[in-house]
Coordinates of C-alpha atoms in Angstrom, one line a residue:
N1 CA 89.3 137.7 90.9
P2 CA 92.0 137.8 88.3
V3 CA 91.3 136.4 84.8
D4 CA 94.8 137.1 83.5
D5 CA 97.5 139.5 84.7
F6 CA 100.1 138.2 82.1
E7 CA 102.7 137.5 84.8
A8 CA 102.8 133.7 84.4
Y9 CA 104.2 133.6 80.8
Y10 CA 107.8 133.2 79.8
E11 CA 109.8 133.4 76.5
S12 CA 111.2 129.9 77.1
S13 CA 108.2 128.0 78.5
N14 CA 104.5 128.7 79.1
R15 CA 104.6 131.0 76.2
L16 CA 101.8 133.6 75.9
W17 CA 100.8 132.5 72.4
H18 CA 100.2 128.9 73.7
T19 CA 97.3 130.4 75.8
W20 CA 96.2 133.4 73.8
S21 CA 95.8 132.3 70.2
S22 CA 96.0 134.8 67.4
G23 CA 95.9 135.2 63.6
V24 CA 99.5 134.1 63.3
D25 CA 98.4 130.7 64.5
S26 CA 95.6 130.2 62.0
W27 CA 96.1 132.9 59.4
D28 CA 92.4 133.8 59.5
N29 CA 92.8 137.2 61.0
G30 CA 95.4 140.0 61.4
S31 CA 96.5 139.7 65.0
Q32 CA 99.7 138.7 66.7
A33 CA 99.9 138.3 70.5
S34 CA 103.2 138.6 72.3
L35 CA 104.7 139.7 75.7
S36 CA 105.4 143.3 76.5
Y37 CA 107.8 144.3 79.2
D38 CA 107.3 148.0 78.6
P39 CA 104.7 149.4 78.8
V40 CA 102.9 147.5 81.5
H41 CA 100.1 148.5 83.8
G42 CA 100.8 146.2 86.8
G43 CA 103.6 143.8 87.5
A44 CA 106.4 143.2 85.0
Q45 CA 104.5 142.0 81.8
A46 CA 101.5 142.8 79.7
M47 CA 100.2 141.4 76.4
Q48 CA 101.1 143.2 73.2
L49 CA 98.5 142.8 70.5
D50 CA 99.5 143.8 67.0
Y51 CA 96.5 144.3 64.7
D52 CA 96.2 144.6 60.9
N53 CA 92.7 145.2 59.6
E54 CA 93.8 146.6 56.2
S55 CA 94.4 143.2 54.6
E56 CA 91.6 141.4 52.9
W57 CA 93.5 138.1 53.1
L58 CA 93.4 138.6 56.9
N59 CA 89.6 139.1 56.8
Y60 CA 89.8 142.8 58.0
F61 CA 89.7 141.9 61.7
S62 CA 92.2 140.9 64.4
E63 CA 91.4 138.6 67.3
T64 CA 93.1 136.9 70.2
T65 CA 91.3 134.2 72.2
R66 CA 92.0 132.4 75.5
S67 CA 90.3 129.2 76.5
L68 CA 89.5 129.0 80.2
S69 CA 87.1 127.4 82.6
M70 CA 85.9 130.1 85.1
N71 CA 82.8 130.9 87.1
F72 CA 82.5 134.6 86.5
S73 CA 79.5 134.8 88.9
E74 CA 81.3 133.5 92.0
A75 CA 82.0 136.0 94.7
G76 CA 79.3 138.2 93.2
G77 CA 81.3 138.9 90.1
V78 CA 79.3 141.3 87.9
A79 CA 81.9 143.4 86.2
L80 CA 85.1 142.7 84.2
D81 CA 87.9 145.2 84.1
I82 CA 90.4 145.3 81.3
W83 CA 93.4 147.7 81.2
I84 CA 94.4 148.8 77.7
R85 CA 96.9 151.2 76.2
G86 CA 97.3 152.2 72.5
T87 CA 100.0 154.1 70.6
A88 CA 99.8 157.5 68.9
S89 CA 100.7 155.9 65.6
N90 CA 97.7 153.5 65.6
T91 CA 94.9 153.8 63.1
A92 CA 91.7 153.9 65.2
D93 CA 89.4 151.0 65.0
S94 CA 86.6 149.3 67.1
L95 CA 87.5 147.0 70.1
Y96 CA 85.2 144.2 71.1
L97 CA 85.1 141.7 74.0
E98 CA 83.6 138.3 73.3
L99 CA 82.8 135.7 76.0
G100 CA 81.7 132.1 75.4
D101 CA 80.0 129.8 77.9
G102 CA 80.5 126.5 76.1
N103 CA 77.1 126.7 74.3
T104 CA 77.1 130.2 72.8
T105 CA 79.2 133.4 72.5
D106 CA 78.2 137.0 72.9
K107 CA 80.1 140.2 72.3
V108 CA 80.0 143.8 73.3
E109 CA 81.7 146.8 71.7
L110 CA 84.0 148.5 74.1
T111 CA 83.0 152.0 73.0
D112 CA 85.2 153.7 75.7
A113 CA 88.4 152.2 74.2
N114 CA 90.8 154.8 72.7
L115 CA 93.3 152.8 70.7
V116 CA 95.4 155.9 69.9
S117 CA 95.8 157.0 73.6
E118 CA 99.2 156.3 75.2
T119 CA 97.7 156.4 78.6
W120 CA 96.5 153.2 80.4
Q121 CA 92.6 153.1 80.4
V122 CA 90.4 150.8 82.4
L123 CA 87.5 149.4 80.4
R124 CA 84.7 148.4 82.9
I125 CA 82.2 145.9 81.4
N126 CA 78.9 145.1 83.1
L127 CA 78.7 141.3 82.7
S128 CA 74.9 141.4 82.7
T129 CA 75.1 142.8 79.1
F130 CA 76.1 139.3 78.0
G131 CA 73.3 136.7 77.5
L132 CA 75.4 133.9 78.8
N133 CA 75.7 131.5 81.7
L134 CA 78.4 133.4 83.7
A135 CA 79.0 130.4 85.9
T136 CA 80.5 128.4 82.9
I137 CA 82.7 130.8 81.0
Q138 CA 84.9 128.8 78.5
S139 CA 86.5 131.6 76.4
I140 CA 87.4 135.2 76.3
S141 CA 88.4 137.1 73.1
L142 CA 89.5 140.6 72.3
C143 CA 88.8 141.6 68.7
V144 CA 89.9 144.8 66.9
G145 CA 87.4 145.3 64.2
D146 CA 84.0 143.6 63.8
K147 CA 84.5 140.0 62.7
D148 CA 80.7 139.7 62.1
A149 CA 80.8 142.7 59.6
P150 CA 84.4 142.9 58.4
A151 CA 85.5 146.0 56.6
P152 CA 88.9 147.6 56.0
G153 CA 90.1 149.1 59.2
G154 CA 93.2 150.1 61.1
V155 CA 96.7 148.9 61.8
G156 CA 98.5 149.2 65.1
V157 CA 99.5 147.9 68.5
I158 CA 97.5 147.8 71.8
Y159 CA 98.7 146.6 75.2
V160 CA 96.4 144.6 77.5
D161 CA 96.9 144.0 81.2
D162 CA 95.2 143.1 84.4
I163 CA 91.9 141.5 83.3
A164 CA 89.9 140.9 86.4
I165 CA 86.3 140.2 87.6
H166 CA 84.8 142.4 90.4
P167 CA 81.7 142.4 92.5
V168 CA 79.4 145.4 92.7
R169 CA 81.3 148.4 94.1
C170 CA 80.8 152.1 94.3
L171 CA 82.8 154.3 91.9
G172 CA 82.4 158.0 91.9
G173 CA 79.3 157.9 94.1
N174 CA 77.5 155.5 91.8
P175 CA 77.1 151.8 92.3
Y176 CA 78.8 150.0 89.5
G177 CA 78.6 146.4 88.6

């Protein structure tokens, strides 16, 4: 079940930044979300997320958030895949995924994320690690740097594409949620 494949956005209408808010909207963090036509993982578009975690006035973290109303548990959804790609000129930093169910939010660090790799990487997140009601997901956020413990960090660009929910499946001989 797709959450966002970034194909429904246009420069003239239904703009990406109307759906994925970023620091440029509120000036409370160092992110700026825009469309990318190259590189992309699937289709013709991806999200480009510029991050600046060196600036104290931008609170040393960068975050983009999308409001939604989804049942992540329908069809046996137990895993979330996010495809990312960095650039060699990036300064490394931590990447977090935060979900909200309307009552609370919970986040996990995506420790497998390599923000300096120019190869597309799939980050597979087990949804059971979140202490949320997966039937009522109201928001999804990607955050470069830890907004709960802000500290000077990196600067760079990551690309995000093909965010999707999956049921249990077998990968490499091991069941994966």
